[in-house]
Amino acid sequence: MSESVVHGVNSLGTASLLRDLRDAQQSLESFNASSPEHEATDILEQTKDLVDITTSFDNLATKERRNPSAYPEFLSASDLVHLASVLGSIAAIAEECSVFVRALRSSLQNIVHERATVGYAAPQSRLQNQIWYDETYQAMKLQTEILRMLLSAVNLLQYKKDMDENGHLSTETRSLSSTLYYQIALVDPKLKVTKNHGINTLRNALAAAKAVTIHVPTSTNKHFVVIRSVKSFYTGREKQMAKLKAAFEDKLHSGQKRFIIYGLGGSGKTELALKYAQEHADNYWGVFFVDGSSRRNAFGSYADIATIGGVEPNEKAAKNWLMTRDLPWLLIVDNVDDDEVQLEDLLPPGTKGSILVTSRNPAHKSYGNVGQRYLELMLMEKDEANELILRAAEEPSPWPLSIKDSASVICQALGFLPLALVHAAKAILIGLCPWSGYLTFYERQKQRIRRERLRRRDRSLSRSRRGSEEDNDSMNVFSSYEILYQSMESSQDERFQDAVELLHVFSYFHFQNIRLDILIGAAINPLKEAKQMEDEAQEEKALQKKILKPIRKSWTTWLREITLGLRRYLDTPAPLPTALKRLQGLTPSAFEDEVHVRLSEALAVLIKRSLIVRQDRVESRYSMHPLVHKWVRERPEISTSQQSLWCQTALTTLAKSVLRPPLGDTDNERRMRRDLLSHINHARECQVAIKQMLEENRKALAKPIWLTTVNEFGRLQADESARFSFVYSECGDFNEALQLQHKTLGFLVQILGEDHPVSIKVTLLVSGTLWNLSRPAEATRLQRRAYQASMESLGEGHPLTLEVAELLGAALQMKARLAESFALHQLNIEKLENLYGEGHEKTLKAKRNLARVYSRYHEYEKATDLHHAVWQQMKRLRGEKDLETLISLEDLAVSYLRHGEENRHPNSEKHLGESHERMKFVLEQRRAVLGKDQPYTLLATFHLALVKSAMGQHEEALRIITEIIPIAERNIGKDHSAIIAAKCHYARILVELGRYKEAEERLRGLAQKSQYRKVSDEDGDHPDRLAALWFLVRCFEKQGMTQEALDICEDLEVALREIGGNGLGKGHKFASRLQDRIVELRQKLKNDAYLEREELQNSASTCVTKAYSNRSSGLSYDIIAS
């Protein structure tokens, strides 16, 4: 059997098919270059897809020829049977596919010959009018799909024995299994309706793939992303589960399926939803989770889903990704309790997917649309409740009658509420009280809470009426929780004290996705930052020796720094949980070990009492029940000042987990910061509410004392604001980031002055955020101020001055202040080479910026040479796939493109082909690392489209730009300069395709000066607007509208003078080119006028001749005249 398999691999026939495909690809590329057609582009791309999959099989055959014994070594006899069947199908399809491909090439050759014979492309010779086209295209498309399915089957057979540590199929194998399952699901219905003459071969291939899924157990679920697993002691709710199952299996409902679970807090709504997801995961390609407790939290959850989908991490992108998935998915939207949260806003639009909502708000039940539409989760049945408390207490079975009776009494006293039952079980499990004595403890805590509430009358909590009613409903949970809390608080054991502190800190975090590395980072990061500052100080000291004219610090600067240092010394240390504070005498490594141990022990205490739950699908993440989360913050014994202290402790912990740049530049750190967003939002919201309560208390006091300082913004708050702004920026909330940065900058300027290095760095941070908000005028003004301050306080050769100058130069280049930008970059390069050397990354970036200015000046040869040199050095320095290297490669590819367009030479076609391959490489790398909808990925996609257009593939370029513009508008805004540039080139391609009226309408709108108000100064115009006008000139010329083209050229002449301000545009290289075009157009108008006069004279002469001729034949002159 193994010999037949080896023979099967060797005789796939893919080498022959690959030759035919490459011949066909070459013919299609030549055909499309000579006469571009949308149909030619489509079938060319399909041919390339077929080449890719065929190459994979050919590599498989090559590998087998080199190592003939590879398969029999790890495949069983039954595996080999299935493999032989799959390989036979591959060979049969390859043979039939070759027939199609050779026929395609022959047909193309006939069309080319026909066009050469008649001398033009007749309508009947276009591909869309060929009777064979649709059949061939659809056949190749289906064959490609089935070959991919068969490749998945081969890979699954290869890796079926890969197991994880628990003896289950490995993640990779399960992913292959899921992929194969859905490939079959997508192919099966197509084969039922296809009229392909090779249908039997394709059906045999499908049968072979299905047989593999039976042989290797499949897992249809590819994504299972929920907050945590179901508790091991989950009990009951069979009737409710049956209703859920029936609802989502409703075959009569077409469109998106929605079901609502509502009920009291602690009744087990989330647990039921998670249990359904766990038991029915195989019904869904993906299971996802959204925290619906607030709009901000939902935004964070959707950002996580977007990351999984490889799109831009925001809510719009995630919803769009879900609504465009053809495979079944389930979305759990949990805890939609707040009246201010509109449920409809949280749900993805469209007709796809299933959505399960949990809420305490019964008004949301109207959103259900399948089965019984909604389910009110009532208290547990008596028998279910008894079983739950006994299992949660880990009481060994069979259960004695006395314990069962005690459990029954406890369940009744706690109102059969699941969360309260679990707390009671944990109190009994850890030995706080026996079964028979639990109710005594419980009643004591219940009475104490009621007395405390009556005494305080909720003064500090300011609860709404509805909130108070909810607290009364949840009294059983709170009372049972207090037994567990008091047992920890009263203990002197370090583990219990740490656990209590963590519980208070967690109550100001968001209740889900509490990461252990947040806590560890808060403890360890200050040590890393101290080391970084020490290294930077040493580096700056070394660099100062190279600066020709260093400027000494002024007495004012010295005095301000001493004052700040004194304030730092006198300030109360920022509050942190005790477990995160460094003990004297511990080395950094010993301290890190100490933190790990103390946190692990404290978390174990909380987990054992079910006060927090481990999210076991993601290692070292924890969550709290929302009721417990709220109660910890609002226990009656806690004063408002204590709430303020714990809230500040939580904020400090979160802030210290964010490393200051340049530290924290790793993928793991970036993921962690994205996860911080929901915690930062919740803690800041709590802080606002607490400040409001403190202010109310201050007004109520006759003699306010320290409470008057509650709104002070000091060093601690400035540091927090700066760190939190990094998180908001990375998550795309630039407005919130800007507010925080403005606060920090205001504080620093007041304390240190505008010219201090720290103030300058934060000024640059603010300007960067303004650029992200498409407010370049404000950003550039700030950068100019920072540059001036840096020059005066640090000197022109200081590293920070050079950094500011480089950023300002790049900004000026984007605003078309080319002369200023050029001077800054040129001067900077000289100084950077002196400080760091020619091959340093900072020097290379400065050269890259200078090359961009050359491009703006249309000095494409200089730009291309410089870009090429930078790319080569950056590749050696950081590697070929590094993001900075990719930016340099992209600049090089675009520069070659521009150079080829302006200066045609023998190597233009070669450079164009190289640019195409380079842009494909850049795009592949960015998609893999950043995701397909990230702005840099979209930019690479756009540049690839421009290269394709330059190669004559206008239809393909238009299709690409059409796809990316809506995504880019969603992510960076419709008025962003990059969007406007993309629309300009879209219109230019329309001109090339002969769609003149549509192009003219678009270009007239894009040429309006108001479009560029944000990116150009009042005394200057912008190059992108001039590009739109230039494209409009070509549009008119193509239509023979010479006068209109001349009018636009004259407008261009005026606008060009304003490029860069101060009339500097007159010296631009484009000015002479424009003058030449104006002369040509004016000459053409003269020639046209002359020809028109000649034609009129010839026409008049002909009329006179006819008149005399008619007169001589006896006709009346009057009749002739008439």
PDB file of N, CA, C and O in Angstrom, residues 285-335:
ATOM      1  N   TRP A 285     -18.747  28.268  13.695  1.00  0.00           N
ATOM      2  CA  TRP A 285     -17.352  28.491  13.286  1.00  0.00           C
ATOM      3  C   TRP A 285     -16.632  29.352  14.310  1.00  0.00           C
ATOM      4  O   TRP A 285     -15.452  29.162  14.605  1.00  0.00           O
ATOM      5  N   GLY A 286     -17.352  30.311  14.892  1.00  0.00           N
ATOM      6  CA  GLY A 286     -16.745  31.191  15.892  1.00  0.00           C
ATOM      7  C   GLY A 286     -17.724  31.525  16.997  1.00  0.00           C
ATOM      8  O   GLY A 286     -18.916  31.724  16.752  1.00  0.00           O
ATOM      9  N   VAL A 287     -17.209  31.571  18.233  1.00  0.00           N
ATOM     10  CA  VAL A 287     -17.988  32.026  19.389  1.00  0.00           C
ATOM     11  C   VAL A 287     -17.238  33.215  19.983  1.00  0.00           C
ATOM     12  O   VAL A 287     -16.055  33.100  20.326  1.00  0.00           O
ATOM     13  N   PHE A 288     -17.919  34.350  20.103  1.00  0.00           N
ATOM     14  CA  PHE A 288     -17.269  35.584  20.551  1.00  0.00           C
ATOM     15  C   PHE A 288     -18.053  36.190  21.716  1.00  0.00           C
ATOM     16  O   PHE A 288     -19.225  35.874  21.924  1.00  0.00           O
ATOM     17  N   PHE A 289     -17.385  37.095  22.440  1.00  0.00           N
ATOM     18  CA  PHE A 289     -17.968  37.634  23.670  1.00  0.00           C
ATOM     19  C   PHE A 289     -17.810  39.149  23.688  1.00  0.00           C
ATOM     20  O   PHE A 289     -16.729  39.675  23.396  1.00  0.00           O
ATOM     21  N   VAL A 290     -18.891  39.853  24.032  1.00  0.00           N
ATOM     22  CA  VAL A 290     -18.861  41.311  24.171  1.00  0.00           C
ATOM     23  C   VAL A 290     -19.386  41.690  25.546  1.00  0.00           C
ATOM     24  O   VAL A 290     -20.449  41.223  25.965  1.00  0.00           O
ATOM     25  N   ASP A 291     -18.633  42.512  26.246  1.00  0.00           N
ATOM     26  CA  ASP A 291     -19.064  43.033  27.541  1.00  0.00           C
ATOM     27  C   ASP A 291     -19.988  44.217  27.290  1.00  0.00           C
ATOM     28  O   ASP A 291     -19.548  45.278  26.841  1.00  0.00           O
ATOM     29  N   GLY A 292     -21.276  44.044  27.568  1.00  0.00           N
ATOM     30  CA  GLY A 292     -22.260  45.075  27.279  1.00  0.00           C
ATOM     31  C   GLY A 292     -22.579  45.978  28.454  1.00  0.00           C
ATOM     32  O   GLY A 292     -23.567  46.716  28.414  1.00  0.00           O
ATOM     33  N   SER A 293     -21.734  45.967  29.498  1.00  0.00           N
ATOM     34  CA  SER A 293     -22.049  46.767  30.688  1.00  0.00           C
ATOM     35  C   SER A 293     -21.927  48.267  30.423  1.00  0.00           C
ATOM     36  O   SER A 293     -22.491  49.077  31.162  1.00  0.00           O
ATOM     37  N   SER A 294     -21.177  48.671  29.390  1.00  0.00           N
ATOM     38  CA  SER A 294     -21.093  50.082  28.999  1.00  0.00           C
ATOM     39  C   SER A 294     -20.640  50.150  27.548  1.00  0.00           C
ATOM     40  O   SER A 294     -20.107  49.187  27.001  1.00  0.00           O
ATOM     41  N   ARG A 295     -20.841  51.314  26.922  1.00  0.00           N
ATOM     42  CA  ARG A 295     -20.424  51.475  25.522  1.00  0.00           C
ATOM     43  C   ARG A 295     -18.914  51.344  25.393  1.00  0.00           C
ATOM     44  O   ARG A 295     -18.396  50.777  24.448  1.00  0.00           O
ATOM     45  N   ARG A 296     -18.192  51.906  26.357  1.00  0.00           N
ATOM     46  CA  ARG A 296     -16.731  51.844  26.290  1.00  0.00           C
ATOM     47  C   ARG A 296     -16.233  50.407  26.403  1.00  0.00           C
ATOM     48  O   ARG A 296     -15.299  49.998  25.715  1.00  0.00           O
ATOM     49  N   ASN A 297     -16.855  49.648  27.305  1.00  0.00           N
ATOM     50  CA  ASN A 297     -16.432  48.257  27.469  1.00  0.00           C
ATOM     51  C   ASN A 297     -16.748  47.440  26.220  1.00  0.00           C
ATOM     52  O   ASN A 297     -15.981  46.560  25.825  1.00  0.00           O
ATOM     53  N   ALA A 298     -17.879  47.732  25.613  1.00  0.00           N
ATOM     54  CA  ALA A 298     -18.238  47.039  24.367  1.00  0.00           C
ATOM     55  C   ALA A 298     -17.227  47.369  23.269  1.00  0.00           C
ATOM     56  O   ALA A 298     -16.829  46.498  22.494  1.00  0.00           O
ATOM     57  N   PHE A 299     -16.807  48.628  23.228  1.00  0.00           N
ATOM     58  CA  PHE A 299     -15.803  49.035  22.240  1.00  0.00           C
ATOM     59  C   PHE A 299     -14.530  48.210  22.410  1.00  0.00           C
ATOM     60  O   PHE A 299     -13.939  47.731  21.433  1.00  0.00           O
ATOM     61  N   GLY A 300     -14.106  48.012  23.675  1.00  0.00           N
ATOM     62  CA  GLY A 300     -12.908  47.216  23.937  1.00  0.00           C
ATOM     63  C   GLY A 300     -13.069  45.767  23.519  1.00  0.00           C
ATOM     64  O   GLY A 300     -12.148  45.166  22.947  1.00  0.00           O
ATOM     65  N   SER A 301     -14.248  45.190  23.786  1.00  0.00           N
ATOM     66  CA  SER A 301     -14.499  43.802  23.400  1.00  0.00           C
ATOM     67  C   SER A 301     -14.471  43.644  21.886  1.00  0.00           C
ATOM     68  O   SER A 301     -13.906  42.683  21.356  1.00  0.00           O
ATOM     69  N   TYR A 302     -15.093  44.585  21.197  1.00  0.00           N
ATOM     70  CA  TYR A 302     -15.095  44.510  19.737  1.00  0.00           C
ATOM     71  C   TYR A 302     -13.686  44.702  19.162  1.00  0.00           C
ATOM     72  O   TYR A 302     -13.341  44.127  18.127  1.00  0.00           O
ATOM     73  N   ALA A 303     -12.875  45.518  19.838  1.00  0.00           N
ATOM     74  CA  ALA A 303     -11.490  45.692  19.390  1.00  0.00           C
ATOM     75  C   ALA A 303     -10.748  44.358  19.453  1.00  0.00           C
ATOM     76  O   ALA A 303      -9.948  44.029  18.571  1.00  0.00           O
ATOM     77  N   ASP A 304     -11.025  43.567  20.503  1.00  0.00           N
ATOM     78  CA  ASP A 304     -10.401  42.240  20.612  1.00  0.00           C
ATOM     79  C   ASP A 304     -10.857  41.329  19.471  1.00  0.00           C
ATOM     80  O   ASP A 304     -10.062  40.574  18.905  1.00  0.00           O
ATOM     81  N   ILE A 305     -12.151  41.379  19.150  1.00  0.00           N
ATOM     82  CA  ILE A 305     -12.672  40.559  18.055  1.00  0.00           C
ATOM     83  C   ILE A 305     -12.044  40.986  16.732  1.00  0.00           C
ATOM     84  O   ILE A 305     -11.685  40.147  15.896  1.00  0.00           O
ATOM     85  N   ALA A 306     -11.887  42.308  16.560  1.00  0.00           N
ATOM     86  CA  ALA A 306     -11.275  42.815  15.326  1.00  0.00           C
ATOM     87  C   ALA A 306      -9.850  42.309  15.171  1.00  0.00           C
ATOM     88  O   ALA A 306      -9.412  41.973  14.066  1.00  0.00           O
ATOM     89  N   THR A 307      -9.125  42.237  16.282  1.00  0.00           N
ATOM     90  CA  THR A 307      -7.747  41.731  16.240  1.00  0.00           C
ATOM     91  C   THR A 307      -7.727  40.283  15.762  1.00  0.00           C
ATOM     92  O   THR A 307      -6.859  39.886  14.976  1.00  0.00           O
ATOM     93  N   ILE A 308      -8.689  39.496  16.222  1.00  0.00           N
ATOM     94  CA  ILE A 308      -8.786  38.094  15.776  1.00  0.00           C
ATOM     95  C   ILE A 308      -9.036  38.042  14.270  1.00  0.00           C
ATOM     96  O   ILE A 308      -8.477  37.208  13.556  1.00  0.00           O
ATOM     97  N   GLY A 309      -9.869  38.965  13.782  1.00  0.00           N
ATOM     98  CA  GLY A 309     -10.200  38.991  12.357  1.00  0.00           C
ATOM     99  C   GLY A 309      -9.130  39.627  11.491  1.00  0.00           C
ATOM    100  O   GLY A 309      -9.264  39.648  10.265  1.00  0.00           O
ATOM    101  N   GLY A 310      -8.082  40.172  12.115  1.00  0.00           N
ATOM    102  CA  GLY A 310      -7.009  40.790  11.341  1.00  0.00           C
ATOM    103  C   GLY A 310      -7.405  42.117  10.736  1.00  0.00           C
ATOM    104  O   GLY A 310      -6.849  42.530   9.713  1.00  0.00           O
ATOM    105  N   VAL A 311      -8.392  42.809  11.367  1.00  0.00           N
ATOM    106  CA  VAL A 311      -8.805  44.116  10.860  1.00  0.00           C
ATOM    107  C   VAL A 311      -8.449  45.170  11.902  1.00  0.00           C
ATOM    108  O   VAL A 311      -7.982  44.853  12.996  1.00  0.00           O
ATOM    109  N   GLU A 312      -8.671  46.439  11.565  1.00  0.00           N
ATOM    110  CA  GLU A 312      -8.332  47.531  12.470  1.00  0.00           C
ATOM    111  C   GLU A 312      -9.083  47.358  13.799  1.00  0.00           C
ATOM    112  O   GLU A 312     -10.285  47.098  13.811  1.00  0.00           O
ATOM    113  N   PRO A 313      -8.357  47.472  14.947  1.00  0.00           N
ATOM    114  CA  PRO A 313      -8.994  47.168  16.242  1.00  0.00           C
ATOM    115  C   PRO A 313      -9.983  48.232  16.696  1.00  0.00           C
ATOM    116  O   PRO A 313      -9.688  49.044  17.568  1.00  0.00           O
ATOM    117  N   ASN A 314     -11.162  48.249  16.106  1.00  0.00           N
ATOM    118  CA  ASN A 314     -12.224  49.138  16.567  1.00  0.00           C
ATOM    119  C   ASN A 314     -13.577  48.469  16.332  1.00  0.00           C
ATOM    120  O   ASN A 314     -13.678  47.446  15.646  1.00  0.00           O
ATOM    121  N   GLU A 315     -14.603  49.051  16.908  1.00  0.00           N
ATOM    122  CA  GLU A 315     -15.934  48.435  16.892  1.00  0.00           C
ATOM    123  C   GLU A 315     -16.503  48.319  15.476  1.00  0.00           C
ATOM    124  O   GLU A 315     -17.033  47.272  15.098  1.00  0.00           O
ATOM    125  N   LYS A 316     -16.384  49.376  14.683  1.00  0.00           N
ATOM    126  CA  LYS A 316     -16.938  49.346  13.318  1.00  0.00           C
ATOM    127  C   LYS A 316     -16.307  48.246  12.482  1.00  0.00           C
ATOM    128  O   LYS A 316     -16.992  47.503  11.775  1.00  0.00           O
ATOM    129  N   ALA A 317     -14.975  48.150  12.577  1.00  0.00           N
ATOM    130  CA  ALA A 317     -14.275  47.137  11.778  1.00  0.00           C
ATOM    131  C   ALA A 317     -14.677  45.729  12.212  1.00  0.00           C
ATOM    132  O   ALA A 317     -14.861  44.838  11.373  1.00  0.00           O
ATOM    133  N   ALA A 318     -14.814  45.525  13.527  1.00  0.00           N
ATOM    134  CA  ALA A 318     -15.185  44.196  14.032  1.00  0.00           C
ATOM    135  C   ALA A 318     -16.589  43.809  13.582  1.00  0.00           C
ATOM    136  O   ALA A 318     -16.833  42.678  13.147  1.00  0.00           O
ATOM    137  N   LYS A 319     -17.526  44.745  13.691  1.00  0.00           N
ATOM    138  CA  LYS A 319     -18.901  44.456  13.271  1.00  0.00           C
ATOM    139  C   LYS A 319     -18.955  44.158  11.770  1.00  0.00           C
ATOM    140  O   LYS A 319     -19.669  43.253  11.336  1.00  0.00           O
ATOM    141  N   ASN A 320     -18.214  44.933  11.011  1.00  0.00           N
ATOM    142  CA  ASN A 320     -18.185  44.705   9.564  1.00  0.00           C
ATOM    143  C   ASN A 320     -17.595  43.334   9.252  1.00  0.00           C
ATOM    144  O   ASN A 320     -18.074  42.628   8.357  1.00  0.00           O
ATOM    145  N   TRP A 321     -16.548  42.958  10.004  1.00  0.00           N
ATOM    146  CA  TRP A 321     -15.928  41.645   9.804  1.00  0.00           C
ATOM    147  C   TRP A 321     -16.928  40.532  10.096  1.00  0.00           C
ATOM    148  O   TRP A 321     -17.058  39.573   9.327  1.00  0.00           O
ATOM    149  N   LEU A 322     -17.676  40.647  11.199  1.00  0.00           N
ATOM    150  CA  LEU A 322     -18.661  39.622  11.546  1.00  0.00           C
ATOM    151  C   LEU A 322     -19.780  39.546  10.503  1.00  0.00           C
ATOM    152  O   LEU A 322     -20.171  38.451  10.078  1.00  0.00           O
ATOM    153  N   MET A 323     -20.287  40.695  10.099  1.00  0.00           N
ATOM    154  CA  MET A 323     -21.447  40.688   9.195  1.00  0.00           C
ATOM    155  C   MET A 323     -21.096  40.201   7.788  1.00  0.00           C
ATOM    156  O   MET A 323     -21.990  39.905   6.999  1.00  0.00           O
ATOM    157  N   THR A 324     -19.785  40.106   7.479  1.00  0.00           N
ATOM    158  CA  THR A 324     -19.379  39.604   6.166  1.00  0.00           C
ATOM    159  C   THR A 324     -18.892  38.161   6.216  1.00  0.00           C
ATOM    160  O   THR A 324     -18.416  37.641   5.198  1.00  0.00           O
ATOM    161  N   ARG A 325     -19.002  37.503   7.381  1.00  0.00           N
ATOM    162  CA  ARG A 325     -18.611  36.081   7.474  1.00  0.00           C
ATOM    163  C   ARG A 325     -19.757  35.215   6.974  1.00  0.00           C
ATOM    164  O   ARG A 325     -20.891  35.354   7.435  1.00  0.00           O
ATOM    165  N   ASP A 326     -19.466  34.314   6.065  1.00  0.00           N
ATOM    166  CA  ASP A 326     -20.490  33.398   5.561  1.00  0.00           C
ATOM    167  C   ASP A 326     -20.713  32.217   6.495  1.00  0.00           C
ATOM    168  O   ASP A 326     -21.758  31.561   6.435  1.00  0.00           O
ATOM    169  N   LEU A 327     -19.737  31.925   7.360  1.00  0.00           N
ATOM    170  CA  LEU A 327     -19.835  30.776   8.258  1.00  0.00           C
ATOM    171  C   LEU A 327     -20.579  31.158   9.534  1.00  0.00           C
ATOM    172  O   LEU A 327     -20.573  32.314   9.954  1.00  0.00           O
ATOM    173  N   PRO A 328     -21.230  30.194  10.193  1.00  0.00           N
ATOM    174  CA  PRO A 328     -22.063  30.514  11.367  1.00  0.00           C
ATOM    175  C   PRO A 328     -21.226  30.970  12.561  1.00  0.00           C
ATOM    176  O   PRO A 328     -20.180  30.394  12.860  1.00  0.00           O
ATOM    177  N   TRP A 329     -21.711  32.010  13.249  1.00  0.00           N
ATOM    178  CA  TRP A 329     -21.027  32.481  14.453  1.00  0.00           C
ATOM    179  C   TRP A 329     -22.053  32.824  15.532  1.00  0.00           C
ATOM    180  O   TRP A 329     -23.219  33.120  15.247  1.00  0.00           O
ATOM    181  N   LEU A 330     -21.577  32.770  16.786  1.00  0.00           N
ATOM    182  CA  LEU A 330     -22.399  33.111  17.946  1.00  0.00           C
ATOM    183  C   LEU A 330     -21.718  34.243  18.699  1.00  0.00           C
ATOM    184  O   LEU A 330     -20.527  34.177  18.973  1.00  0.00           O
ATOM    185  N   LEU A 331     -22.492  35.267  19.015  1.00  0.00           N
ATOM    186  CA  LEU A 331     -21.978  36.394  19.790  1.00  0.00           C
ATOM    187  C   LEU A 331     -22.765  36.489  21.102  1.00  0.00           C
ATOM    188  O   LEU A 331     -23.989  36.640  21.085  1.00  0.00           O
ATOM    189  N   ILE A 332     -22.050  36.382  22.233  1.00  0.00           N
ATOM    190  CA  ILE A 332     -22.669  36.572  23.551  1.00  0.00           C
ATOM    191  C   ILE A 332     -22.454  38.023  23.958  1.00  0.00           C
ATOM    192  O   ILE A 332     -21.318  38.479  24.070  1.00  0.00           O
ATOM    193  N   VAL A 333     -23.542  38.768  24.149  1.00  0.00           N
ATOM    194  CA  VAL A 333     -23.469  40.149  24.621  1.00  0.00           C
ATOM    195  C   VAL A 333     -23.950  40.135  26.067  1.00  0.00           C
ATOM    196  O   VAL A 333     -25.140  39.982  26.347  1.00  0.00           O
ATOM    197  N   ASP A 334     -23.011  40.301  26.995  1.00  0.00           N
ATOM    198  CA  ASP A 334     -23.263  40.028  28.410  1.00  0.00           C
ATOM    199  C   ASP A 334     -23.448  41.308  29.230  1.00  0.00           C
ATOM    200  O   ASP A 334     -22.822  42.340  28.950  1.00  0.00           O
ATOM    201  N   ASN A 335     -24.330  41.208  30.253  1.00  0.00           N
ATOM    202  CA  ASN A 335     -24.504  42.283  31.249  1.00  0.00           C
ATOM    203  C   ASN A 335     -24.955  43.606  30.652  1.00  0.00           C
ATOM    204  O   ASN A 335     -24.435  44.673  30.997  1.00  0.00           O
TER     205      ASN A 335
END
